[in-house]
Amino acid sequence: MEMENPANASFAFLEERTMHESLSVVMLGLGYIGLPTAALIASKGISVHGVDVNADVVRTINEGKVHIVEPDLEGLVTYTVAKGFLKANTQPVPADVFLIAVPTPFREEHQPDLSYVESATNMIIPHLREGNLVILESTSPVGTTERIAGLIFAARPELRDRIYIAYCPERVLPGKILFELERNDRAIGGLDARSGEKARAFYALFVKGQLHVTTARTAEMCKLTENAFRDVNIAFANEISLICERLGIDVWELIRLANLHPRVNILQPGPGVGGHCIAVDPWFIVSSAPDRAHLIKCAREVNDSKPHHIVEQVLRAASGLTSPVIACFGLAFKANIDDLRESPAITIVKELVASRAGRVLAVEPNIDVLPDELAVGGALQLVDIKTALREADILVLLVDHREFTNVDPLSLKGKIIIDSRGSWTSTRPIS
Ligand code: SAJ
């Protein structure tokens, strides 16, 4: 459904309006996606009313501060709040455009939990009026946009055919969110053709990437497919790493060599797949077609097995030592961020502590205190790099933060090294 004349379409939405200032937006959810998106829209001079159920988050934002670590975000929030374009509250208000960017986790058996999306929808229903545009951005199983429409029209039947509803997934990479929000292409799924075009005109106000209009179901599946694609490719690298370990081959050298082939591009093996996206979204595909999603399910299982494999390597190494000290380098789910959500490193550290195989130290330069789930009982100590290198017998590299990859190789001498990222050894892991 590519539009013939995007330039005209961009401004059709504004109809008689010529000033952004007259447009009002409500953003539901002020987390890793909602807050940067709200701030970016506000930076274009559009009035944004952000909504979050957490009163502390609302207070922090209204003070011009942020509750998450993301490059350049604090500056943008400070600026847009000071200018009066961005405000936060725990309740929505009437507006022209409603954006929903709330979490979509899964429950038992990997079934999607849409309760946050549904409660955000219920919050806006009383405020909706004719001509409004409602856009879901949360990663969601196929059919969720139709479900939202069902909720809205059940409560407000008079709005049928009088509002616009679309799905437009975010695709930004943590650490580069503001850049990618503006620059990435977007897939925009209208519940009907008019909704798709309205949504495209809205995104044209602040996105510089190409805007591609399609159906809501295709856009929902597109987001899930992107993350499942990455998960399957990481699983391939992880499976190769397990095979190489058995065969006594340096997997990182192998991948470097294989990638010299013009049509091969293998990703990097690691201690598992973390974060709240790639480790979650493929399950939404599996749950929608379990009898057909064999490869996608298997990839999830391969990646989820990797942390336990690393723990086994450490325990084998520790079993040969008396009172060993084990230092785990990195807790975040990937390099150079402070985000610990769904981190395989956390799983590994917890299992090592529970195993009582030795004293466990953790090094994480991006945090100052251990999260509660790790601090319990004081069995784990957060230490700096120097202390860990001095005191530990076994060094386990879990995250390739720049502080770790820059470590002087001489300081690793004489230690047992278990390098899940290939940054320190790129030789044989312990077997
Ligand atoms: N990882 C590897 N090997 C690799 C690449 C990544 O083990 O070669 C691991 C990382 O260490 C991390 C996990 O995978 O634990 C995920 O990291 P990531 O950088 O691949 O992705 P995320 O979760 O930070 O962001 C992804 C992105 N999706 C894709 O690249 C297809 C991002 O564009 C999405 O917007 C984001 O998910 C999301 O919000 O869905």
Coordinates of C-alpha atoms and ligand atoms in Angstrom, one line a residue:
M1 CA 0.0 0.0 0.0
E2 CA 2.8 2.4 -0.9
M3 CA 1.3 6.0 -1.3
E4 CA 1.9 7.6 -4.6
N5 CA 2.5 11.1 -3.3
P6 CA 4.0 11.0 0.2
A7 CA 4.6 14.7 0.3
N8 CA 0.9 15.5 0.0
A9 CA -0.1 12.8 2.4
S10 CA 2.2 14.1 5.1
F11 CA 0.2 17.3 5.5
A12 CA -3.3 15.9 4.7
F13 CA -3.6 14.9 8.3
L14 CA -3.1 18.4 9.5
E15 CA -6.1 19.5 7.4
E16 CA -6.6 23.2 8.3
R17 CA -3.8 23.2 10.8
T18 CA -0.6 24.7 9.7
M19 CA 1.2 24.9 13.0
H20 CA 2.5 21.9 15.0
E21 CA 1.7 23.8 18.1
S22 CA -2.0 23.2 17.6
L23 CA -1.5 19.4 17.6
S24 CA -1.7 17.6 20.9
V25 CA -0.4 14.1 21.6
V26 CA -0.8 11.8 24.6
M27 CA 1.9 9.1 25.1
L28 CA 1.0 6.2 27.3
G29 CA 4.0 4.6 28.9
L30 CA 7.2 6.6 29.6
G31 CA 9.8 3.9 29.6
Y32 CA 12.7 3.1 27.3
I33 CA 10.6 3.7 24.2
G34 CA 7.7 6.0 25.3
L35 CA 9.9 8.7 26.9
P36 CA 12.4 9.1 24.1
T37 CA 9.5 9.2 21.6
A38 CA 7.6 11.7 23.6
A39 CA 10.6 13.9 24.0
L40 CA 11.4 13.7 20.3
I41 CA 7.9 14.7 19.3
A42 CA 7.9 17.5 21.9
S43 CA 11.2 18.8 20.4
K44 CA 9.3 19.5 17.2
G45 CA 7.1 22.0 19.1
I46 CA 4.2 19.6 19.5
S47 CA 2.5 19.5 22.8
V48 CA 3.0 16.1 24.4
H49 CA 1.2 14.9 27.6
G50 CA 3.1 11.8 28.8
V51 CA 1.3 9.3 31.0
D52 CA 2.8 6.7 33.4
V53 CA 1.3 4.7 36.2
N54 CA 4.4 5.3 38.3
A55 CA 4.1 8.6 40.1
D56 CA 7.9 8.7 40.7
V57 CA 8.6 8.5 37.0
V58 CA 6.1 11.3 36.4
R59 CA 7.7 13.5 39.1
T60 CA 11.2 12.9 37.7
I61 CA 10.2 13.9 34.2
N62 CA 8.4 17.0 35.3
E63 CA 11.6 18.0 37.0
G64 CA 13.3 17.7 33.6
K65 CA 15.2 14.6 34.6
V66 CA 15.1 11.0 33.4
H67 CA 14.8 7.6 35.1
I68 CA 16.7 5.6 32.4
V69 CA 20.2 5.8 31.0
E70 CA 20.2 6.6 27.3
P71 CA 22.6 8.9 25.5
D72 CA 21.3 12.5 25.0
L73 CA 17.9 11.7 26.5
E74 CA 18.2 13.8 29.6
G75 CA 19.2 16.9 27.6
L76 CA 16.2 16.5 25.4
V77 CA 13.8 16.0 28.3
T78 CA 15.2 18.9 30.2
Y79 CA 14.8 21.1 27.1
T80 CA 11.3 20.0 26.2
V81 CA 10.0 20.2 29.7
A82 CA 11.5 23.7 30.2
K83 CA 9.9 24.8 27.0
G84 CA 6.5 23.5 28.2
F85 CA 6.1 21.1 25.3
L86 CA 6.4 17.9 27.4
K87 CA 4.5 17.3 30.6
A88 CA 3.9 14.1 32.5
N89 CA 0.9 12.9 34.5
T90 CA -0.6 9.7 35.8
Q91 CA -3.8 10.3 33.9
P92 CA -4.5 11.0 30.2
V93 CA -6.3 14.1 28.8
P94 CA -8.2 14.6 25.6
A95 CA -5.8 15.0 22.6
D96 CA -5.6 14.5 18.8
V97 CA -3.2 11.6 18.8
F98 CA -2.9 8.8 21.4
L99 CA 0.3 6.6 21.3
I100 CA 0.6 3.5 23.4
A101 CA 4.1 2.3 24.3
V102 CA 3.7 0.0 27.3
P103 CA 5.4 -3.4 28.0
T104 CA 4.1 -6.6 26.5
P105 CA 5.8 -9.4 28.6
F106 CA 4.8 -13.0 28.5
R107 CA 3.2 -15.1 31.2
E108 CA 3.6 -18.8 32.0
E109 CA 4.1 -21.1 29.0
H110 CA 5.3 -18.1 27.0
Q111 CA 1.8 -16.8 26.4
P112 CA 1.7 -13.0 25.7
D113 CA 0.5 -10.8 28.5
L114 CA -1.6 -7.9 27.0
S115 CA -2.9 -6.6 30.3
Y116 CA -0.8 -3.4 30.1
V117 CA -2.0 -2.7 26.5
E118 CA -5.6 -3.3 27.5
S119 CA -5.4 -1.1 30.6
A120 CA -3.7 1.7 28.6
T121 CA -6.6 1.4 26.0
N122 CA -9.2 1.5 28.8
M123 CA -7.5 4.7 30.2
I124 CA -7.9 6.6 26.9
I125 CA -11.4 5.4 25.9
P126 CA -13.3 8.1 27.9
H127 CA -11.1 10.8 26.3
L128 CA -11.5 9.8 22.7
R129 CA -13.4 12.0 20.2
E130 CA -14.2 12.0 16.5
G131 CA -11.1 12.4 14.3
N132 CA -8.6 11.0 16.9
L133 CA -5.7 8.8 15.8
V134 CA -4.8 5.9 18.1
I135 CA -1.4 4.2 17.5
L136 CA -0.1 1.1 19.2
E137 CA 3.8 1.0 19.3
S138 CA 4.3 -1.8 21.8
T139 CA 5.6 -5.1 20.3
S140 CA 2.5 -7.2 20.1
P141 CA 1.1 -10.5 18.9
V142 CA -0.7 -10.4 15.5
G143 CA -4.3 -9.3 16.0
T144 CA -3.6 -7.0 19.0
T145 CA -4.6 -3.8 17.1
E146 CA -7.9 -5.4 16.1
R147 CA -8.4 -6.3 19.8
I148 CA -7.8 -2.7 20.9
A149 CA -10.3 -1.5 18.3
G150 CA -12.8 -4.1 19.7
L151 CA -12.3 -2.7 23.2
I152 CA -12.8 0.9 22.0
F153 CA -15.9 0.3 19.9
A154 CA -17.5 -2.0 22.5
A155 CA -17.4 1.0 24.9
R156 CA -17.9 3.8 22.4
P157 CA -19.8 2.4 19.4
E158 CA -20.5 5.9 18.2
L159 CA -16.8 6.2 17.3
R160 CA -16.9 3.4 14.7
D161 CA -15.5 4.8 11.4
R162 CA -15.0 8.1 13.1
I163 CA -11.5 7.5 14.5
Y164 CA -8.3 6.2 13.1
I165 CA -6.4 3.2 14.5
A166 CA -2.9 2.0 13.5
Y167 CA 0.0 -0.1 14.6
C168 CA 3.6 1.2 14.2
P169 CA 6.3 -0.8 16.0
E170 CA 9.4 0.9 17.4
R171 CA 12.7 -0.6 16.1
V172 CA 15.3 1.3 18.0
L173 CA 18.5 -0.1 19.5
P174 CA 19.1 0.7 23.2
G175 CA 22.1 3.0 23.3
K176 CA 21.2 4.6 20.0
I177 CA 17.5 5.3 20.6
L178 CA 17.2 9.0 19.7
F179 CA 19.2 8.6 16.6
E180 CA 17.3 5.6 15.4
L181 CA 13.9 7.0 16.3
E182 CA 14.4 9.8 13.9
R183 CA 16.4 7.9 11.2
N184 CA 15.0 4.3 11.0
D185 CA 12.3 3.5 8.4
R186 CA 9.0 2.7 9.9
A187 CA 6.4 0.1 8.9
I188 CA 2.9 1.6 9.6
G189 CA -0.1 -0.8 9.8
G190 CA -3.4 0.9 9.4
L191 CA -6.5 -1.0 10.6
D192 CA -7.9 0.4 7.4
A193 CA -6.3 2.4 4.5
R194 CA -7.4 5.8 5.9
S195 CA -5.9 5.0 9.3
G196 CA -2.6 4.0 7.7
E197 CA -2.4 7.3 5.9
K198 CA -3.3 9.4 8.9
A199 CA -0.6 7.6 10.9
R200 CA 1.9 8.1 8.1
A201 CA 1.2 11.9 8.1
F202 CA 1.7 12.0 11.9
Y203 CA 5.1 10.2 11.8
A204 CA 6.2 12.4 8.9
L205 CA 6.2 15.2 11.5
F206 CA 9.3 13.8 13.3
V207 CA 10.7 10.8 11.5
K208 CA 13.3 11.3 8.7
G209 CA 13.4 7.6 7.6
Q210 CA 11.0 6.2 5.0
L211 CA 7.4 5.5 6.1
H212 CA 5.8 2.4 4.6
V213 CA 2.1 1.9 5.0
T214 CA 0.7 -1.7 5.2
T215 CA -2.0 -3.6 7.2
A216 CA -1.9 -3.7 11.0
R217 CA -1.4 -7.5 11.0
T218 CA 1.6 -7.2 8.6
A219 CA 3.2 -4.5 10.7
E220 CA 2.7 -6.5 13.9
M221 CA 4.2 -9.6 12.3
C222 CA 7.0 -7.5 10.8
K223 CA 8.3 -6.4 14.2
L224 CA 8.2 -10.0 15.5
T225 CA 9.9 -11.3 12.4
E226 CA 12.8 -8.8 12.7
N227 CA 13.6 -9.9 16.3
A228 CA 13.0 -13.6 15.6
F229 CA 15.4 -13.3 12.6
R230 CA 18.1 -11.9 14.9
D231 CA 17.4 -14.6 17.5
V232 CA 17.7 -17.4 15.0
N233 CA 20.9 -16.0 13.7
I234 CA 22.4 -15.6 17.2
A235 CA 21.3 -19.2 18.0
F236 CA 23.2 -20.4 14.9
A237 CA 26.4 -18.7 16.2
N238 CA 25.7 -20.1 19.7
E239 CA 25.2 -23.7 18.4
I240 CA 28.4 -23.4 16.3
S241 CA 30.2 -22.3 19.5
L242 CA 29.1 -25.4 21.4
I243 CA 30.1 -27.7 18.5
C244 CA 33.5 -25.9 18.2
E245 CA 34.2 -26.3 21.9
R246 CA 33.6 -30.1 21.6
L247 CA 35.9 -30.2 18.5
G248 CA 38.7 -28.0 20.0
I249 CA 38.2 -25.1 17.5
D250 CA 38.4 -21.4 18.3
V251 CA 34.9 -20.4 17.3
W252 CA 35.7 -16.7 17.0
E253 CA 38.6 -17.4 14.6
L254 CA 36.3 -19.8 12.7
I255 CA 33.5 -17.1 12.3
R256 CA 36.0 -14.5 11.3
L257 CA 37.2 -16.8 8.5
A258 CA 33.7 -18.0 7.4
N259 CA 32.5 -14.3 7.3
L260 CA 35.2 -13.6 4.6
H261 CA 32.8 -15.5 2.2
P262 CA 30.8 -12.8 0.4
R263 CA 27.4 -14.3 1.3
V264 CA 28.1 -15.4 4.9
N265 CA 27.6 -13.1 7.9
I266 CA 27.5 -15.1 11.1
L267 CA 26.7 -13.2 14.3
Q268 CA 28.7 -13.5 17.5
P269 CA 28.2 -16.3 20.1
G270 CA 27.8 -15.2 23.7
P271 CA 26.5 -16.3 27.1
G272 CA 22.9 -16.2 25.9
V273 CA 20.4 -13.7 24.6
G274 CA 19.2 -11.0 26.9
G275 CA 17.0 -7.9 26.9
H276 CA 13.3 -7.6 26.9
C277 CA 12.8 -7.9 23.1
I278 CA 14.8 -10.6 21.3
A279 CA 14.4 -13.1 24.2
V280 CA 10.6 -12.4 24.3
D281 CA 9.2 -11.5 20.9
P282 CA 9.9 -14.8 19.1
W283 CA 7.6 -16.5 21.6
F284 CA 4.7 -14.4 20.3
I285 CA 5.2 -16.0 16.9
V286 CA 5.5 -19.5 18.4
S287 CA 2.3 -19.0 20.5
S288 CA 0.4 -17.9 17.4
A289 CA 1.3 -21.0 15.3
P290 CA 3.0 -23.6 17.6
D291 CA 2.7 -26.4 15.0
R292 CA 4.5 -24.3 12.4
A293 CA 7.2 -22.3 14.3
H294 CA 9.8 -25.1 14.8
L295 CA 12.9 -23.3 13.9
I296 CA 12.0 -20.1 15.9
K297 CA 11.2 -22.2 19.0
C298 CA 14.4 -24.2 18.7
A299 CA 16.4 -21.0 18.4
R300 CA 14.9 -19.7 21.6
E301 CA 15.8 -23.0 23.4
V302 CA 19.4 -22.9 22.1
N303 CA 19.9 -19.3 23.3
D304 CA 18.2 -20.0 26.6
S305 CA 20.5 -23.0 27.2
K306 CA 23.7 -21.0 26.8
P307 CA 23.8 -19.5 30.4
H308 CA 23.7 -22.9 31.9
H309 CA 26.4 -24.1 29.7
I310 CA 28.7 -21.3 30.9
V311 CA 27.8 -22.1 34.5
E312 CA 28.9 -25.7 33.8
Q313 CA 32.2 -24.5 32.4
V314 CA 32.9 -22.5 35.5
L315 CA 31.9 -25.3 37.9
R316 CA 34.2 -27.7 36.1
A317 CA 37.1 -25.2 36.5
A318 CA 36.2 -24.5 40.1
S319 CA 36.1 -28.2 41.0
G320 CA 39.9 -28.4 40.7
L321 CA 40.6 -25.6 43.2
T322 CA 40.4 -25.2 46.9
S323 CA 38.2 -22.2 48.0
P324 CA 38.1 -20.6 44.6
V325 CA 37.3 -17.0 44.0
I326 CA 35.2 -16.5 40.8
A327 CA 34.9 -13.0 39.2
C328 CA 32.1 -12.4 36.7
F329 CA 32.8 -9.5 34.4
G330 CA 29.5 -7.8 33.3
L331 CA 25.9 -8.0 34.5
A332 CA 24.2 -5.9 31.7
F333 CA 22.4 -7.7 28.9
K334 CA 24.9 -6.3 26.3
A335 CA 28.0 -4.1 26.0
N336 CA 28.2 -0.5 27.3
I337 CA 24.7 -0.1 28.7
D338 CA 23.3 -0.3 32.3
D339 CA 20.2 -2.3 31.4
L340 CA 20.1 -5.6 33.4
R341 CA 16.7 -6.7 32.3
E342 CA 16.6 -10.4 31.2
S343 CA 20.4 -10.5 31.2
P344 CA 22.0 -13.9 30.8
A345 CA 24.8 -12.6 33.0
I346 CA 22.4 -12.3 35.9
T347 CA 21.2 -15.9 35.4
I348 CA 24.8 -17.1 35.4
V349 CA 25.8 -15.1 38.5
K350 CA 22.7 -16.3 40.4
E351 CA 23.4 -19.9 39.5
L352 CA 27.1 -19.6 40.6
V353 CA 26.1 -18.1 43.9
A354 CA 23.5 -20.8 44.5
S355 CA 26.1 -23.5 43.6
R356 CA 28.4 -22.5 46.5
A357 CA 31.3 -23.5 44.3
G358 CA 33.4 -20.5 45.7
R359 CA 33.3 -16.8 46.5
V360 CA 31.6 -14.9 43.7
L361 CA 32.5 -11.3 42.7
A362 CA 30.7 -9.2 40.1
V363 CA 32.2 -6.3 38.2
E364 CA 29.7 -4.0 36.4
P365 CA 31.1 -0.5 35.7
N366 CA 27.7 0.8 34.7
I367 CA 26.0 0.4 38.1
D368 CA 26.9 1.6 41.6
V369 CA 24.9 -0.9 43.7
L370 CA 23.7 -4.4 43.1
P371 CA 20.0 -4.9 42.2
D372 CA 17.9 -6.3 45.1
E373 CA 17.6 -9.8 43.4
L374 CA 21.5 -10.1 43.6
A375 CA 22.1 -8.3 46.9
V376 CA 20.1 -10.7 48.9
G377 CA 22.1 -12.4 51.7
G378 CA 25.3 -10.6 50.8
A379 CA 26.7 -13.7 49.0
L380 CA 27.7 -11.6 46.0
Q381 CA 30.1 -8.7 46.1
L382 CA 30.2 -5.8 43.5
V383 CA 33.8 -4.9 43.1
D384 CA 36.0 -2.9 40.7
I385 CA 38.1 -4.3 37.9
K386 CA 41.4 -4.1 39.8
T387 CA 40.0 -5.9 42.8
A388 CA 38.5 -8.7 40.7
L389 CA 41.8 -9.2 38.8
R390 CA 43.7 -9.2 42.0
E391 CA 41.5 -11.6 44.1
A392 CA 40.0 -14.0 41.6
D393 CA 41.3 -17.4 40.5
I394 CA 38.7 -17.7 37.7
L395 CA 37.8 -14.8 35.5
V396 CA 34.4 -15.1 33.6
L397 CA 33.9 -12.6 30.8
L398 CA 30.1 -12.2 30.3
V399 CA 29.8 -8.8 28.7
D400 CA 32.2 -7.1 26.4
H401 CA 32.0 -3.7 28.0
R402 CA 34.8 -1.4 26.7
E403 CA 36.4 -1.3 30.2
F404 CA 36.9 -5.0 30.0
T405 CA 38.1 -5.3 26.4
N406 CA 40.7 -2.6 27.3
V407 CA 42.1 -4.6 30.2
D408 CA 45.9 -5.2 30.0
P409 CA 46.4 -8.8 28.8
L410 CA 49.3 -9.1 31.3
S411 CA 46.8 -8.7 34.2
L412 CA 45.0 -11.9 33.0
K413 CA 48.2 -14.0 33.3
G414 CA 48.0 -17.0 35.5
K415 CA 44.2 -16.9 35.8
I416 CA 41.7 -19.5 34.6
I417 CA 39.7 -17.6 31.9
I418 CA 36.3 -18.4 30.7
D419 CA 35.6 -16.0 27.9
S420 CA 32.0 -16.2 26.7
R421 CA 32.5 -13.2 24.3
G422 CA 35.9 -14.1 22.7
S423 CA 37.4 -10.7 23.7
W424 CA 40.1 -11.9 26.0
T425 CA 41.2 -15.2 24.7
S426 CA 39.8 -16.0 21.3
T427 CA 41.5 -19.3 22.1
R428 CA 40.0 -22.5 23.5
P429 CA 37.4 -22.3 26.3
I430 CA 37.8 -24.7 29.2
S431 CA 36.4 -28.1 28.5
Ligands
SAJ1 N1 23.8 -10.8 20.9 C1 24.7 -11.9 20.7 N2 25.4 -11.9 19.6 C2 25.2 -11.0 18.6 C3 24.3 -9.9 18.8 C4 23.6 -9.9 19.9 O1 24.8 -12.7 21.6 O2 25.9 -11.1 17.6 C5 23.0 -10.7 22.2 C6 23.3 -9.4 23.0 O3 24.5 -9.6 23.8 C7 22.1 -9.3 23.8 C8 21.0 -9.8 22.8 O4 21.6 -10.6 21.8 O5 22.1 -10.1 25.0 C9 20.1 -8.7 22.2 O6 21.0 -7.6 21.8 P1 20.8 -6.9 20.4 O7 21.8 -5.8 20.3 O8 20.7 -7.9 19.3 O9 19.3 -6.3 20.4 P2 18.4 -5.4 21.4 O10 17.6 -6.3 22.3 O11 19.2 -4.4 22.1 O12 17.5 -4.6 20.4 C10 16.7 -5.4 19.5 C11 16.9 -4.8 18.1 N3 16.3 -5.7 17.1 C12 17.0 -6.1 16.0 O13 18.2 -5.8 15.8 C13 16.3 -7.0 15.0 C14 16.2 -3.4 18.0 O14 16.3 -2.9 16.7 C15 14.8 -3.5 18.4 O15 14.1 -2.2 18.4 C16 14.8 -4.0 19.9 O16 15.3 -5.3 19.9 C17 13.3 -4.0 20.3 O17 12.9 -3.0 21.1 O18 12.5 -4.9 19.9

